[in-house]
Amino acid sequence: MVRYATRISKTITKSTPAPGKQSHSKPLHKFIIDYSIPLAYKVFDADLYEKFLHDYIKVDEKPGQLGDSVKIVRDAKSDKITIATTIHFSKRYLKYLTKKFLKKQGTRGGVRVISIAKDTYQLRFRKGMMDDDEQEEEDD
């Protein structure tokens, strides 16, 4: 006679959203773009930039349809734009869109996009651009 021991196993399952659906309670990514330096020299238009991001950011391969998955908030006091997403989003994509905006405005040659932290970009002038502007002011 063979005895078989039967074990009742308890499985603990966590409550997770269905595949393809993310919970919308907390942002997955939060990126900051600081444009205070070009704005101080009146080379950058923050209103146009915010509108550009709203129109050109693609969600599910459709531009301009951000829905609840992407939030763009502009802080006028600190001259920064914050992009909070609940979907997978690349920081490099924001750099690409910012360069595209600068080229469209005609300031791409003088302004560059630099990563200053893990989730932050800053717009700065190219090295030779500020020296040329200061020399012109001294000559006048």
Coordinates of C-alpha atoms in Angstrom, one line a residue:
M1 CA 0.0 0.0 0.0
V2 CA 1.3 3.4 -1.0
R3 CA 0.2 6.5 0.8
Y4 CA 0.1 9.8 -0.9
A5 CA 0.3 12.9 1.1
T6 CA -1.7 15.7 -0.5
R7 CA -0.8 19.2 0.2
I8 CA -3.1 22.1 -0.1
S9 CA -1.1 25.0 -1.3
K10 CA -2.3 28.5 -0.8
T11 CA -1.3 30.9 -3.5
I12 CA -1.1 34.6 -2.9
T13 CA -1.9 36.7 -5.8
K14 CA -1.3 40.4 -6.0
S15 CA -3.9 42.7 -7.5
T16 CA -2.3 43.9 -10.7
P17 CA -3.8 45.7 -13.7
A18 CA -4.5 43.7 -16.8
P19 CA -1.7 43.5 -19.4
G20 CA -1.6 46.6 -21.5
K21 CA -3.3 48.7 -18.9
Q22 CA -1.4 50.9 -16.5
S23 CA -2.7 52.3 -13.2
H24 CA -3.2 56.0 -13.6
S25 CA -2.7 56.9 -10.0
K26 CA 1.0 57.6 -10.0
P27 CA 3.3 58.9 -12.8
L28 CA 5.7 56.4 -14.2
H29 CA 8.1 59.0 -15.5
K30 CA 8.5 62.7 -14.7
F31 CA 10.8 64.8 -16.8
I32 CA 11.8 68.5 -16.5
I33 CA 13.0 70.9 -19.2
D34 CA 14.6 74.1 -17.9
Y35 CA 14.5 76.9 -20.5
S36 CA 15.3 79.8 -18.2
I37 CA 18.6 80.9 -19.9
P38 CA 17.3 81.4 -23.4
L39 CA 14.1 82.9 -22.1
A40 CA 16.1 85.6 -20.2
Y41 CA 17.7 86.7 -23.5
K42 CA 14.3 86.6 -25.2
V43 CA 15.4 83.9 -27.7
F44 CA 12.8 81.4 -26.5
D45 CA 9.0 81.4 -26.5
A46 CA 7.6 79.2 -23.7
D47 CA 4.0 79.4 -24.9
L48 CA 4.9 78.2 -28.4
Y49 CA 7.1 75.4 -26.9
E50 CA 4.3 74.1 -24.7
K51 CA 1.8 74.1 -27.6
F52 CA 4.4 72.4 -29.7
L53 CA 4.8 69.6 -27.2
H54 CA 1.0 69.2 -26.9
D55 CA 0.7 68.9 -30.7
Y56 CA 3.7 66.7 -31.4
I57 CA 4.1 64.2 -28.6
K58 CA 2.8 60.8 -29.9
V59 CA 0.8 58.4 -27.7
D60 CA 0.0 55.1 -29.4
E61 CA 1.5 56.5 -32.6
K62 CA -1.0 59.4 -32.8
P63 CA 0.4 62.9 -32.3
G64 CA -1.6 65.4 -30.2
Q65 CA -3.8 62.8 -28.4
L66 CA -2.2 62.8 -24.9
G67 CA -5.3 61.9 -22.9
D68 CA -4.7 61.0 -19.3
S69 CA -1.4 59.3 -20.0
V70 CA 0.8 62.4 -20.5
K71 CA 0.5 65.7 -18.5
I72 CA 2.4 68.8 -19.5
V73 CA 2.6 71.5 -16.9
R74 CA 4.5 74.8 -17.3
D75 CA 5.8 76.6 -14.2
A76 CA 6.1 80.3 -15.1
K77 CA 8.0 81.2 -11.9
S78 CA 10.9 78.8 -12.4
D79 CA 10.8 78.8 -16.2
K80 CA 10.4 75.0 -16.5
I81 CA 8.1 72.5 -18.2
T82 CA 7.3 69.2 -16.4
I83 CA 6.1 66.2 -18.4
A84 CA 4.5 63.5 -16.2
T85 CA 3.6 60.2 -18.0
T86 CA 1.9 57.0 -16.9
I87 CA 3.1 55.1 -19.9
H88 CA 6.6 54.2 -21.1
F89 CA 8.2 57.4 -22.3
S90 CA 11.8 58.2 -23.4
K91 CA 13.8 61.1 -22.2
R92 CA 15.6 61.1 -25.5
Y93 CA 12.3 61.6 -27.3
L94 CA 11.9 64.9 -25.4
K95 CA 15.4 66.0 -26.5
Y96 CA 14.5 65.1 -30.1
L97 CA 11.3 67.2 -29.9
T98 CA 13.1 70.1 -28.3
K99 CA 15.7 70.1 -31.0
K100 CA 13.0 70.0 -33.6
F101 CA 11.2 73.0 -32.0
L102 CA 14.5 75.0 -31.9
K103 CA 15.2 74.3 -35.6
K104 CA 11.7 75.3 -36.5
Q105 CA 12.2 78.6 -34.6
G106 CA 15.6 79.2 -36.2
T107 CA 17.5 79.1 -32.9
R108 CA 18.9 75.6 -33.2
G109 CA 22.4 76.9 -34.1
G110 CA 22.8 78.9 -30.9
V111 CA 20.9 76.9 -28.3
R112 CA 21.7 73.3 -27.3
V113 CA 19.9 70.8 -25.1
I114 CA 22.0 69.4 -22.2
S115 CA 21.2 66.7 -19.7
I116 CA 21.9 68.0 -16.2
A117 CA 20.3 65.2 -14.2
K118 CA 18.7 61.8 -14.7
D119 CA 15.3 63.3 -15.5
T120 CA 16.2 66.9 -16.4
Y121 CA 17.3 68.8 -19.5
Q122 CA 18.5 72.4 -19.7
L123 CA 18.6 74.7 -22.7
R124 CA 21.9 76.6 -22.9
F125 CA 23.7 78.7 -25.4
R126 CA 26.6 77.2 -27.4
K127 CA 30.0 78.2 -26.1
G128 CA 30.9 80.8 -28.8
M129 CA 27.4 82.4 -29.0
M130 CA 27.5 84.2 -25.6
D131 CA 31.0 85.6 -26.3
D132 CA 30.0 87.1 -29.6
D133 CA 26.9 88.7 -28.1
E134 CA 28.9 90.3 -25.3
Q135 CA 31.5 91.6 -27.6
E136 CA 28.9 93.3 -29.8
E137 CA 27.4 95.0 -26.8
E138 CA 30.8 96.3 -25.7
D139 CA 31.5 97.7 -29.2
D140 CA 28.3 99.7 -29.3

